[in-house]
mmCIF file of C-alpha atoms and ligand atoms in Angstrom:
data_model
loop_
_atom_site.group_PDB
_atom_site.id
_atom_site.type_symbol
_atom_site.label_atom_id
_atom_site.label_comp_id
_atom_site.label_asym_id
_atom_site.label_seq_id
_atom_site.Cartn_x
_atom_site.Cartn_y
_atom_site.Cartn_z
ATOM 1 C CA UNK A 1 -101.180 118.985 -4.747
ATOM 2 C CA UNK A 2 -98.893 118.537 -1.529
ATOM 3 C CA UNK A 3 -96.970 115.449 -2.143
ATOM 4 C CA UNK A 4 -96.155 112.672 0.792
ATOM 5 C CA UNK A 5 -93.761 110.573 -0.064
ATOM 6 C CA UNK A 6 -92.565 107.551 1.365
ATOM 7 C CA UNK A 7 -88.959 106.175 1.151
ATOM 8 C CA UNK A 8 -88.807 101.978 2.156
ATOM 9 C CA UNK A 9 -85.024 101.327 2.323
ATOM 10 C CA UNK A 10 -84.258 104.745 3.267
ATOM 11 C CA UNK A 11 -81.033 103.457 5.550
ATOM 12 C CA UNK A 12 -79.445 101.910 2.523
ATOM 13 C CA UNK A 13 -76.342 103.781 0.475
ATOM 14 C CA UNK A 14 -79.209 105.530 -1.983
ATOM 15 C CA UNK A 15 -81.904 105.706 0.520
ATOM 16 C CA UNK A 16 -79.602 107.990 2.575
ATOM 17 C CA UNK A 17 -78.975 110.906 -0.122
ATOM 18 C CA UNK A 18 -82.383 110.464 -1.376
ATOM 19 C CA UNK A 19 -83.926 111.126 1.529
ATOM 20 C CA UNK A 20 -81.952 114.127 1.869
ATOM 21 C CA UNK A 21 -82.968 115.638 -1.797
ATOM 22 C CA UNK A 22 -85.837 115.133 -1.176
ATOM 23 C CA UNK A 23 -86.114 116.394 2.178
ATOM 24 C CA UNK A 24 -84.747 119.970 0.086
ATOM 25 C CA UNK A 25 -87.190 119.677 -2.873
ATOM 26 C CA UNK A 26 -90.557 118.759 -0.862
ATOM 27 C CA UNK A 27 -90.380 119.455 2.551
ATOM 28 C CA UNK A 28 -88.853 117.207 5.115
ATOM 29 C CA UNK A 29 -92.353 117.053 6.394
ATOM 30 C CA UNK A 30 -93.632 115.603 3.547
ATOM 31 C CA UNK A 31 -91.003 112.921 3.320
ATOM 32 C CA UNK A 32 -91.582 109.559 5.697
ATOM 33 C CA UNK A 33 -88.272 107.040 5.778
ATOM 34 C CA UNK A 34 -88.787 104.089 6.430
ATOM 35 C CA UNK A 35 -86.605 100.963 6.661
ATOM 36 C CA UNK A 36 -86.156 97.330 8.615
ATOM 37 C CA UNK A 37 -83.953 98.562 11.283
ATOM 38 C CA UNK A 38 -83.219 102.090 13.057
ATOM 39 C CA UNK A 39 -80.534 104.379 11.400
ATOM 40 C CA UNK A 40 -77.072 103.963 12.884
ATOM 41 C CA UNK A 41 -75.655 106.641 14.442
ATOM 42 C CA UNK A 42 -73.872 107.654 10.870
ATOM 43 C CA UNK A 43 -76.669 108.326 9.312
ATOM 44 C CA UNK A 44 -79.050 111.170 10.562
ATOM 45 C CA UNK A 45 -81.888 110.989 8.426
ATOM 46 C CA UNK A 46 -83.659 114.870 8.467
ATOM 47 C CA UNK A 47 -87.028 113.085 7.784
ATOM 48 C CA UNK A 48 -89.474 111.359 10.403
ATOM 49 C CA UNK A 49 -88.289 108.177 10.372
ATOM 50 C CA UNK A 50 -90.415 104.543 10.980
ATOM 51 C CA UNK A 51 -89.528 100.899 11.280
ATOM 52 C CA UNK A 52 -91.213 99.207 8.124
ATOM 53 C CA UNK A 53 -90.343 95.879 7.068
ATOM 54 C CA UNK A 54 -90.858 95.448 3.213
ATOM 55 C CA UNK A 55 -91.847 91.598 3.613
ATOM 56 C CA UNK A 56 -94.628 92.056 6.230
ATOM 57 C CA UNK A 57 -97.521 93.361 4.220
ATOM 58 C CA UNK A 58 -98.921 94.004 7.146
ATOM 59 C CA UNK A 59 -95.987 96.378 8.317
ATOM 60 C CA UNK A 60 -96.635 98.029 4.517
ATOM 61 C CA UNK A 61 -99.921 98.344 4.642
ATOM 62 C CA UNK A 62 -100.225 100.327 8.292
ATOM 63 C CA UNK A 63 -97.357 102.730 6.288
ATOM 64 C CA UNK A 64 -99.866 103.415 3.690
ATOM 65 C CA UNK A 65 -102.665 103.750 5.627
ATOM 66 C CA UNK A 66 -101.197 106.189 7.591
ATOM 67 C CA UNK A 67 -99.868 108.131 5.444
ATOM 68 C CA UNK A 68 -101.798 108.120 1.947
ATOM 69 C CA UNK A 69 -98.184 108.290 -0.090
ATOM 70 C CA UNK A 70 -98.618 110.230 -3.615
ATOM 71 C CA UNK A 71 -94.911 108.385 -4.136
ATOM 72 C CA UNK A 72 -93.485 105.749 -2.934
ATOM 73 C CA UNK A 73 -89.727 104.824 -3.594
ATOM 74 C CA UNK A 74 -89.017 101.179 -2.746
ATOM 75 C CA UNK A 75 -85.087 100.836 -2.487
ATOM 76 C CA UNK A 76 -85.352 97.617 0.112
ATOM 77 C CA UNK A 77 -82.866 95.093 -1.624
ATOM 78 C CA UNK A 78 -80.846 92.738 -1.088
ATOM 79 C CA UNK A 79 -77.487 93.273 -3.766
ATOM 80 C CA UNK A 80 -75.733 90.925 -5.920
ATOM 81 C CA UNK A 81 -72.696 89.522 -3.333
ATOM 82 C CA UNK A 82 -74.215 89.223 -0.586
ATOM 83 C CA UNK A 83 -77.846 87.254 -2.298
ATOM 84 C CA UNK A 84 -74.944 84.708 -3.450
ATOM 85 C CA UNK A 85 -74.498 84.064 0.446
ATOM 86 C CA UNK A 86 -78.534 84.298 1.617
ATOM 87 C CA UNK A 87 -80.233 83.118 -2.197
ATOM 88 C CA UNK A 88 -83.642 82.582 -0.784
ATOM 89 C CA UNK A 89 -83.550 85.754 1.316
ATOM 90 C CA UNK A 90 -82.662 87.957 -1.208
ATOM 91 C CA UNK A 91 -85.750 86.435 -3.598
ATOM 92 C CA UNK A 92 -88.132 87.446 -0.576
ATOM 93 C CA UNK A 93 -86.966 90.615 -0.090
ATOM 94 C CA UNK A 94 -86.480 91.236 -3.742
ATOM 95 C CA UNK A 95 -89.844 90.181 -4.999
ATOM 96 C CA UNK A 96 -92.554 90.027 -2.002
ATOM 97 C CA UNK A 97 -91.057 93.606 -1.002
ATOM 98 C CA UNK A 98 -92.245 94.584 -4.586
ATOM 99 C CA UNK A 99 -95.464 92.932 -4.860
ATOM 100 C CA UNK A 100 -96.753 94.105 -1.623
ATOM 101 C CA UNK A 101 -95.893 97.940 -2.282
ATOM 102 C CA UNK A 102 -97.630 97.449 -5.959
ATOM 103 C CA UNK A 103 -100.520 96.273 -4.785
ATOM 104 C CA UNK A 104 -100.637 98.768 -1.637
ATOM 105 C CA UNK A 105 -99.943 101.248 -4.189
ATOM 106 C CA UNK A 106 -103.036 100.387 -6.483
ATOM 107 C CA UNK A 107 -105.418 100.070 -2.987
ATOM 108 C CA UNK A 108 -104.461 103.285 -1.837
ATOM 109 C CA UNK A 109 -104.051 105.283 -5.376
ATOM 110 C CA UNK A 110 -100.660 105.905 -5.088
ATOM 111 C CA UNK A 111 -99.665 108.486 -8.050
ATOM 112 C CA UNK A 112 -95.953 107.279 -8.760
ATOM 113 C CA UNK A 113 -93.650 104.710 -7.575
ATOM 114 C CA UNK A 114 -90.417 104.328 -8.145
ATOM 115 C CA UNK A 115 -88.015 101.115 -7.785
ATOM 116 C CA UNK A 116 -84.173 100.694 -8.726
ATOM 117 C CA UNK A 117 -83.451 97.639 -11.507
ATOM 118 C CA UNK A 118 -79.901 96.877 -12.340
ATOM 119 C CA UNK A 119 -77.171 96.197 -14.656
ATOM 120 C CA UNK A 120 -77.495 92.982 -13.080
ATOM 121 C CA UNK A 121 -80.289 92.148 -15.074
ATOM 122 C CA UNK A 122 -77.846 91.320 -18.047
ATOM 123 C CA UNK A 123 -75.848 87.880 -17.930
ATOM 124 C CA UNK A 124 -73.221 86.274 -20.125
ATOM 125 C CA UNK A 125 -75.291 86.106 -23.336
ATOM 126 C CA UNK A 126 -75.814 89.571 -23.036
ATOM 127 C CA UNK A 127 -74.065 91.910 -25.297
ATOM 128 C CA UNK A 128 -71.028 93.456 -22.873
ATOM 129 C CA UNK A 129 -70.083 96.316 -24.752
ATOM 130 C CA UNK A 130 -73.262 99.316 -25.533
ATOM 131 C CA UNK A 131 -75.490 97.016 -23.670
ATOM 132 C CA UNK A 132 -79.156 97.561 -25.424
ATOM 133 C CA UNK A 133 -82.090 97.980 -23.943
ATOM 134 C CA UNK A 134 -83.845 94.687 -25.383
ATOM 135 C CA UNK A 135 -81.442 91.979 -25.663
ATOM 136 C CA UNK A 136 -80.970 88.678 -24.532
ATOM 137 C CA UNK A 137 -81.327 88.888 -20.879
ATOM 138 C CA UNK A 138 -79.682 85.548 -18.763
ATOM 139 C CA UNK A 139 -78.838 86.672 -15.655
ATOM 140 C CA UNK A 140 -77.016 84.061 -13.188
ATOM 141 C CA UNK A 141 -77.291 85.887 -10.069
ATOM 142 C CA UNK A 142 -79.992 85.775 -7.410
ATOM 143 C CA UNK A 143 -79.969 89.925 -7.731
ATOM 144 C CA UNK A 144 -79.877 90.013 -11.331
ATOM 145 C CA UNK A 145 -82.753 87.843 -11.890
ATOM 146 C CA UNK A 146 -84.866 89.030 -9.399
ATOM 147 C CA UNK A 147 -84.561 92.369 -10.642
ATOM 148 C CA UNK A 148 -85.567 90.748 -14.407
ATOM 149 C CA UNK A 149 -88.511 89.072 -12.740
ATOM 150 C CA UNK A 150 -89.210 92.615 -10.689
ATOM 151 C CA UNK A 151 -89.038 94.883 -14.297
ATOM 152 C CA UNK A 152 -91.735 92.464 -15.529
ATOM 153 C CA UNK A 153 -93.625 93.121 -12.413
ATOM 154 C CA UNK A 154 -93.357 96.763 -12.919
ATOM 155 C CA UNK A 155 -94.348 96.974 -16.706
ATOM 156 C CA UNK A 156 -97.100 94.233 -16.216
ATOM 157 C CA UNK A 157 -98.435 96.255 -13.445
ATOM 158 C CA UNK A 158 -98.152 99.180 -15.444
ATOM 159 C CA UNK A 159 -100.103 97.684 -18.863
ATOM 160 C CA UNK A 160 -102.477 95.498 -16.649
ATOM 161 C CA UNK A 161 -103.904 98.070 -13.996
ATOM 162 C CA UNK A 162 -102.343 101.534 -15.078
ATOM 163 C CA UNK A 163 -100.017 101.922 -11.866
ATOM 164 C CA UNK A 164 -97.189 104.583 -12.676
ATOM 165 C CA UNK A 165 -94.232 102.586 -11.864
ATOM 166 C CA UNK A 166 -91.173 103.711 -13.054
ATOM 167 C CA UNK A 167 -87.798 102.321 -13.028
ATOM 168 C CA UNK A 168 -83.924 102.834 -13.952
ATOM 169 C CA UNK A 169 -81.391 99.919 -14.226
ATOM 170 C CA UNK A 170 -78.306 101.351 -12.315
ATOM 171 C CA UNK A 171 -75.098 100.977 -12.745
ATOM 172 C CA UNK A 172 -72.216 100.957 -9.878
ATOM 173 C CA UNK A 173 -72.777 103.464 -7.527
ATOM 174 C CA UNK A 174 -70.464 106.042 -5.900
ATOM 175 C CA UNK A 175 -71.042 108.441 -3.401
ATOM 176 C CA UNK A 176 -69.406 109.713 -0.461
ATOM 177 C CA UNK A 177 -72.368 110.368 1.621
ATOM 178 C CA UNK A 178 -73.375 107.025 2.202
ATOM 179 C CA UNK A 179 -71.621 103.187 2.063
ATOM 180 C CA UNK A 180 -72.608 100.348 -0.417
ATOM 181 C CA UNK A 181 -74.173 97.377 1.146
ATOM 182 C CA UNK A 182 -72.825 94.109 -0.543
ATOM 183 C CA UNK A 183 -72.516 94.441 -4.138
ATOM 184 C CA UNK A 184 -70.209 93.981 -6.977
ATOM 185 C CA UNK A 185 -68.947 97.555 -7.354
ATOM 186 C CA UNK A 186 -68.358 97.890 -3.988
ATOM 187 C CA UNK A 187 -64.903 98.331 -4.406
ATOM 188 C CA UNK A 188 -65.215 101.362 -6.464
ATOM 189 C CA UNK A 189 -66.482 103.180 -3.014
ATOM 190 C CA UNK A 190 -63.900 101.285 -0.365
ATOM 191 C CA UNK A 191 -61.102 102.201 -2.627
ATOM 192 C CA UNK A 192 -61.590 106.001 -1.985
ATOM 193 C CA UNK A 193 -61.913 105.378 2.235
ATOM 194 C CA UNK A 194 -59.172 103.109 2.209
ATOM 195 C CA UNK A 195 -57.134 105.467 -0.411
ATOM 196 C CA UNK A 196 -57.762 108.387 2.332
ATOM 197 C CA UNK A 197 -56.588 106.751 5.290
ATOM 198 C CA UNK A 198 -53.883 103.552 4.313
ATOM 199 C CA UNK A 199 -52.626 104.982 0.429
ATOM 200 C CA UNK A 200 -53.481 101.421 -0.473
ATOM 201 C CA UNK A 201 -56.580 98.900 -1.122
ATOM 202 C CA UNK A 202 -56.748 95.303 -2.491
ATOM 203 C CA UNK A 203 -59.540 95.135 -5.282
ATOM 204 C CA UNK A 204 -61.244 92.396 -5.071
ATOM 205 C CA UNK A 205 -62.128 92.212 -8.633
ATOM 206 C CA UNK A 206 -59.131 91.941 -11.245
ATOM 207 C CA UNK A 207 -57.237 95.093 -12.500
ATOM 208 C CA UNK A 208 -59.395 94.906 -16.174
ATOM 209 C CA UNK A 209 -62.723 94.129 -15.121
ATOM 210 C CA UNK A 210 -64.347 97.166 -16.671
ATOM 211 C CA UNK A 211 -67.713 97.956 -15.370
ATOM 212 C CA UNK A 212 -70.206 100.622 -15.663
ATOM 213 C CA UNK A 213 -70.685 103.336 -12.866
ATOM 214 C CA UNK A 214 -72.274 106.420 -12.192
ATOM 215 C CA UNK A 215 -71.370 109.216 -9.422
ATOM 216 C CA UNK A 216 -74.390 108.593 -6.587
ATOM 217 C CA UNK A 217 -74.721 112.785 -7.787
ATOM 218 C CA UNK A 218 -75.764 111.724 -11.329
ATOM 219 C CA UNK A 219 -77.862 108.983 -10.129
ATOM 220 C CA UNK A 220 -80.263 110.786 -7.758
ATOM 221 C CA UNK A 221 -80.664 113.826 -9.961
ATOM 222 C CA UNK A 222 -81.452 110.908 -12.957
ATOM 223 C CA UNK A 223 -83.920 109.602 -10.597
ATOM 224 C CA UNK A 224 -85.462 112.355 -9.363
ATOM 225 C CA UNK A 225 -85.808 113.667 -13.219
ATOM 226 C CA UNK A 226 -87.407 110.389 -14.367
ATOM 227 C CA UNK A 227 -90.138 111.154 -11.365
ATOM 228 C CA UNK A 228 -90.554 114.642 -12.885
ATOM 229 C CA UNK A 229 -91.139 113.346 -16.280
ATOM 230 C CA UNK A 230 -94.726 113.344 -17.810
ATOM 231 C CA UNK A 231 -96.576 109.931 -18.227
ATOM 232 C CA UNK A 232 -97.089 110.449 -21.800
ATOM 233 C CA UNK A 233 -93.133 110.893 -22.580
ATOM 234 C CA UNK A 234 -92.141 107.405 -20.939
ATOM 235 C CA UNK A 235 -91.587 104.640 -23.766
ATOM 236 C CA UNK A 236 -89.880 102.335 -21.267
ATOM 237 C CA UNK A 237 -92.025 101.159 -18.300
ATOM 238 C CA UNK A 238 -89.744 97.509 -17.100
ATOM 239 C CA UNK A 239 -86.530 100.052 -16.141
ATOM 240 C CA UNK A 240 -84.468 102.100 -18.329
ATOM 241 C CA UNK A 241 -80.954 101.405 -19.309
ATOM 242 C CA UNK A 242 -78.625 104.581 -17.640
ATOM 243 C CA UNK A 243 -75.387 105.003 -18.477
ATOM 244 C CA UNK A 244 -72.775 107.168 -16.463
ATOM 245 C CA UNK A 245 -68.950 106.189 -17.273
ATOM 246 C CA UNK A 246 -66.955 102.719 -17.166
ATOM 247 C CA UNK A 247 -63.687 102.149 -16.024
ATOM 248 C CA UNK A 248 -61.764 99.270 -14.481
ATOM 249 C CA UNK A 249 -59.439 99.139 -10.974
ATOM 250 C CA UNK A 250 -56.481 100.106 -12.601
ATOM 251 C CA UNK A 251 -57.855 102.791 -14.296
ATOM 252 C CA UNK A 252 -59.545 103.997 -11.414
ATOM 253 C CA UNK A 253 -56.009 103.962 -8.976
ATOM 254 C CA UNK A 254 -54.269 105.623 -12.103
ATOM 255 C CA UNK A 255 -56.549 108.656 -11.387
ATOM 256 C CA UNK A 256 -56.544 108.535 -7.879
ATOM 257 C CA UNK A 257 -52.415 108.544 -8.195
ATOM 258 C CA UNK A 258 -52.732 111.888 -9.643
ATOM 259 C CA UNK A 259 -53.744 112.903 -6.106
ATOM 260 C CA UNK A 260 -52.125 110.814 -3.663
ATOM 261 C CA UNK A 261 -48.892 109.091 -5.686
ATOM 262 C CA UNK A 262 -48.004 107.280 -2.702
ATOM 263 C CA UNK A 263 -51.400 105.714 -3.604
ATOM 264 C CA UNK A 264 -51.100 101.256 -4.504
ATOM 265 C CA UNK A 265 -53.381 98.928 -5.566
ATOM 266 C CA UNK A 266 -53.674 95.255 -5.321
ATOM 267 C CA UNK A 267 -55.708 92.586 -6.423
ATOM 268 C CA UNK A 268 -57.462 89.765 -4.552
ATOM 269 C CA UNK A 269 -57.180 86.408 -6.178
ATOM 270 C CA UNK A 270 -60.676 83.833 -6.650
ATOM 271 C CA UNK A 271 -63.333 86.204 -5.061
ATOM 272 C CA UNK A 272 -66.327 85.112 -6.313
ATOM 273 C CA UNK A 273 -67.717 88.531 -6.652
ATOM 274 C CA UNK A 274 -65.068 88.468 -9.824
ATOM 275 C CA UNK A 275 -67.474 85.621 -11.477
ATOM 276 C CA UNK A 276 -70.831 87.997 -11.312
ATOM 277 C CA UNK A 277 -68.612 91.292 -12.912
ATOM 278 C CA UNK A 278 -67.710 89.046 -15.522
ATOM 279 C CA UNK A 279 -71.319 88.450 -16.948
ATOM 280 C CA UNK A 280 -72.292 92.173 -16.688
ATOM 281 C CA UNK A 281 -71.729 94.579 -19.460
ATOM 282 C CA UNK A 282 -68.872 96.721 -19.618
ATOM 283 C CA UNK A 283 -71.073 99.867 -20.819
ATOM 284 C CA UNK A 284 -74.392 100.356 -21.137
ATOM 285 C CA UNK A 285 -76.684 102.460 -24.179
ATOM 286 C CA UNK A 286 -79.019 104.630 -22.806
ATOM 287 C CA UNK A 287 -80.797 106.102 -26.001
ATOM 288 C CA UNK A 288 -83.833 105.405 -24.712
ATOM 289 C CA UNK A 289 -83.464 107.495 -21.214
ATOM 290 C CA UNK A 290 -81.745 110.415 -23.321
ATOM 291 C CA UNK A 291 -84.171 110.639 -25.754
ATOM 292 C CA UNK A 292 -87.830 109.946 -23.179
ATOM 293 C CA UNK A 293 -86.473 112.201 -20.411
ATOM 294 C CA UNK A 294 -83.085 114.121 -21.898
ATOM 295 C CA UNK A 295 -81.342 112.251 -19.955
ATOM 296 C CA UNK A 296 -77.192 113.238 -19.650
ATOM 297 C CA UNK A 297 -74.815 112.369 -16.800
ATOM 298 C CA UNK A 298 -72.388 115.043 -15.634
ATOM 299 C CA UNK A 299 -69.530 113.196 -13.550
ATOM 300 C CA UNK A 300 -66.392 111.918 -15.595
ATOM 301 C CA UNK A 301 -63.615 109.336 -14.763
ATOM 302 C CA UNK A 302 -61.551 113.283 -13.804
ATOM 303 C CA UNK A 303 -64.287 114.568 -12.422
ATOM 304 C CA UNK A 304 -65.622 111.661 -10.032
ATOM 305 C CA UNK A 305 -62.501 111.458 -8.597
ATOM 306 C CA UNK A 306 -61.765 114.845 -7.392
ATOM 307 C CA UNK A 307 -65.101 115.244 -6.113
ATOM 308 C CA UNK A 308 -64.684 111.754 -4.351
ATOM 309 C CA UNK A 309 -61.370 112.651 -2.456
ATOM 310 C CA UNK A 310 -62.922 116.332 -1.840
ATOM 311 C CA UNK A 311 -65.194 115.524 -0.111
ATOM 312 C CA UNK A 312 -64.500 112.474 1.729
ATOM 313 C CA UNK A 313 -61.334 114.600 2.931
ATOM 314 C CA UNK A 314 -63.353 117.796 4.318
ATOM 315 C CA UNK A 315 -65.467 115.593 5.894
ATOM 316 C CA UNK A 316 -62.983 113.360 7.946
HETATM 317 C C1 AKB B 401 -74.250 95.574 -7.046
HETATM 318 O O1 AKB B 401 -73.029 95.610 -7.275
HETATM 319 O O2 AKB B 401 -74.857 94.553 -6.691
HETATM 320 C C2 AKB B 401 -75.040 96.847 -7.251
HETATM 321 C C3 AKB B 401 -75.610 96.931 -8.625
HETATM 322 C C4 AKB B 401 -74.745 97.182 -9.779
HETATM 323 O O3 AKB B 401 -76.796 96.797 -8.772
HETATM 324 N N1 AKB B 401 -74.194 97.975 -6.993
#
């Protein structure tokens, strides 16, 4: 079968490589990406792109209807700092974006969707260190608990009316292909630009917040492999827990030093991004993902690094 997939979010920091991957794996003629606003001129999607807004079911619906997706990958989202600032936006876009592509996805027999959870989902009560799976879940962030309330969604969607919804809970994200758009880990991503061009960034979380990450590499190739996994095989249908590596600022600037030893960080005082890294776990179990799908990340603290300042410095 010839798959059409449609990408919602696709100008967004995963959006952009995915896009891209799957432009190589499928066809870029098979791919539509689709998001709220026109690309800006640094990203040049290879797909037909289309305006769709997320929280317009009406804007949804005409995407479906036009295109008959086999997958759809919702990645519209609002992240954890900046749904602090805009609480009740972030709720709409969080939640109606994912109820309207669920159902659209059930009218127009959609095979497979996928759509991103979060370490967010964990709060203070949470166990930091090896996060489990099932635990006790009280996230205090606008993000974090609408992507709780959206991994309910997904597996009562799943149980209730047999949609194939499947989900991962990611950790911080770094690529160099694409920027981060107002989350928590954020830093982990300026800190390599800013590295680059002034040897020196100010964190604005504190130099021992440890907090689990994954090279943007390991996360589209685990996201892409979930997709690829047979029905039967998934135990997990709210999102899987997916680990990568954890490390904290200092640690991070202690390997970027090794490169650039001109290269000094700093630390912002009383951001209140520090106050949602300090309810998330520091690392994350992912038996569950490793033993459904095999799943095994490739990018060390070493390794992420190099690649990082390669490739953000042949591409200046
Ligand atoms: C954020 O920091 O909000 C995101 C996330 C961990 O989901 N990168």
């Amino acid at each position: 079968m010839t798959e059409k997939i449609l990408v919602l979010g696709a100008n967004g920091q995963i959006g952009t490589e995915l896009v891209r991957t799957l432009c190589g794996i499928y066809g870029c003629d098979n791919i539509i990406a689709g998001d709220i606003t026109e690309p800006p001129d640094t990203i040049k999607h290879t797909a037909p792109f289309e305006i769709i807004n997320v929280t317009d079911e009406a804007s949804v619906r005409r995407a479906f209807s036009n295109h008959k997706p086999t997958q759809v990958y919702l990645l519209a989202a609002i992240l954890s700092a900046v749904g602090e600032q805009k609480p009740k936006m972030a709720w709409d876009l969080n939640m109606n974006g994912l109820i309207h592509t669920l159902d659209l996805a059930i009218e127009f027999k959609t095979a497979k969707v996928f759509w991103p959870s979060s370490i967010a989902v964990f709060g203070p009560h949470s166990p930091r260190v090896d996060t489990p799976q099932f635990c006790v879940m009280d996230p205090n962030s606008v993000y974090g608990f609408s992507k709780l309330a959206g991994e309910r969604w997904c597996e009562y969607y799943f149980d209730k009316y047999g949609l194939d919804v499947r989900s991962l809970r990611y950790p911080g994200l770094i690529g160099w292909r694409s920027s981060p758009g107002g989350g928590t880990t954020d830093y982990a991503v300026h800190i390599f630009h800013e590295a680059l061009k002034n040897s020196r960034y100010e964190s604005f979380l504190s130099a021992d917040t440890e907090l689990p990450m994954m090279h943007m590499d390991d996360a589209i190739r685990a996201t892409i492999e979930l997709m690829n996994t047979p029905a039967n095989r998934l135990s997990i249908r709210s999102a899987y827990n997916l680990a990568g590596l954890s490390f904290t600022p200092a640690q991070l600037a202690a390997e970027i030093k090794k490169h650039i030893p001109q290269f000094e960080l700093t630390y912002a005082k009383n951001d209140p991004r520090q106050l949602i890294a300090n309810s998330w776990p520091r690392s994350i179990d992912d038996t569950y993902a490793r033993q459904d799908w095999g799943w095994k990340p490739e990018f060390d603290l070493k390794g992420l690094v190099e690649n990082m300042l390669g490739n953000l410095k042949s591409n200046r």
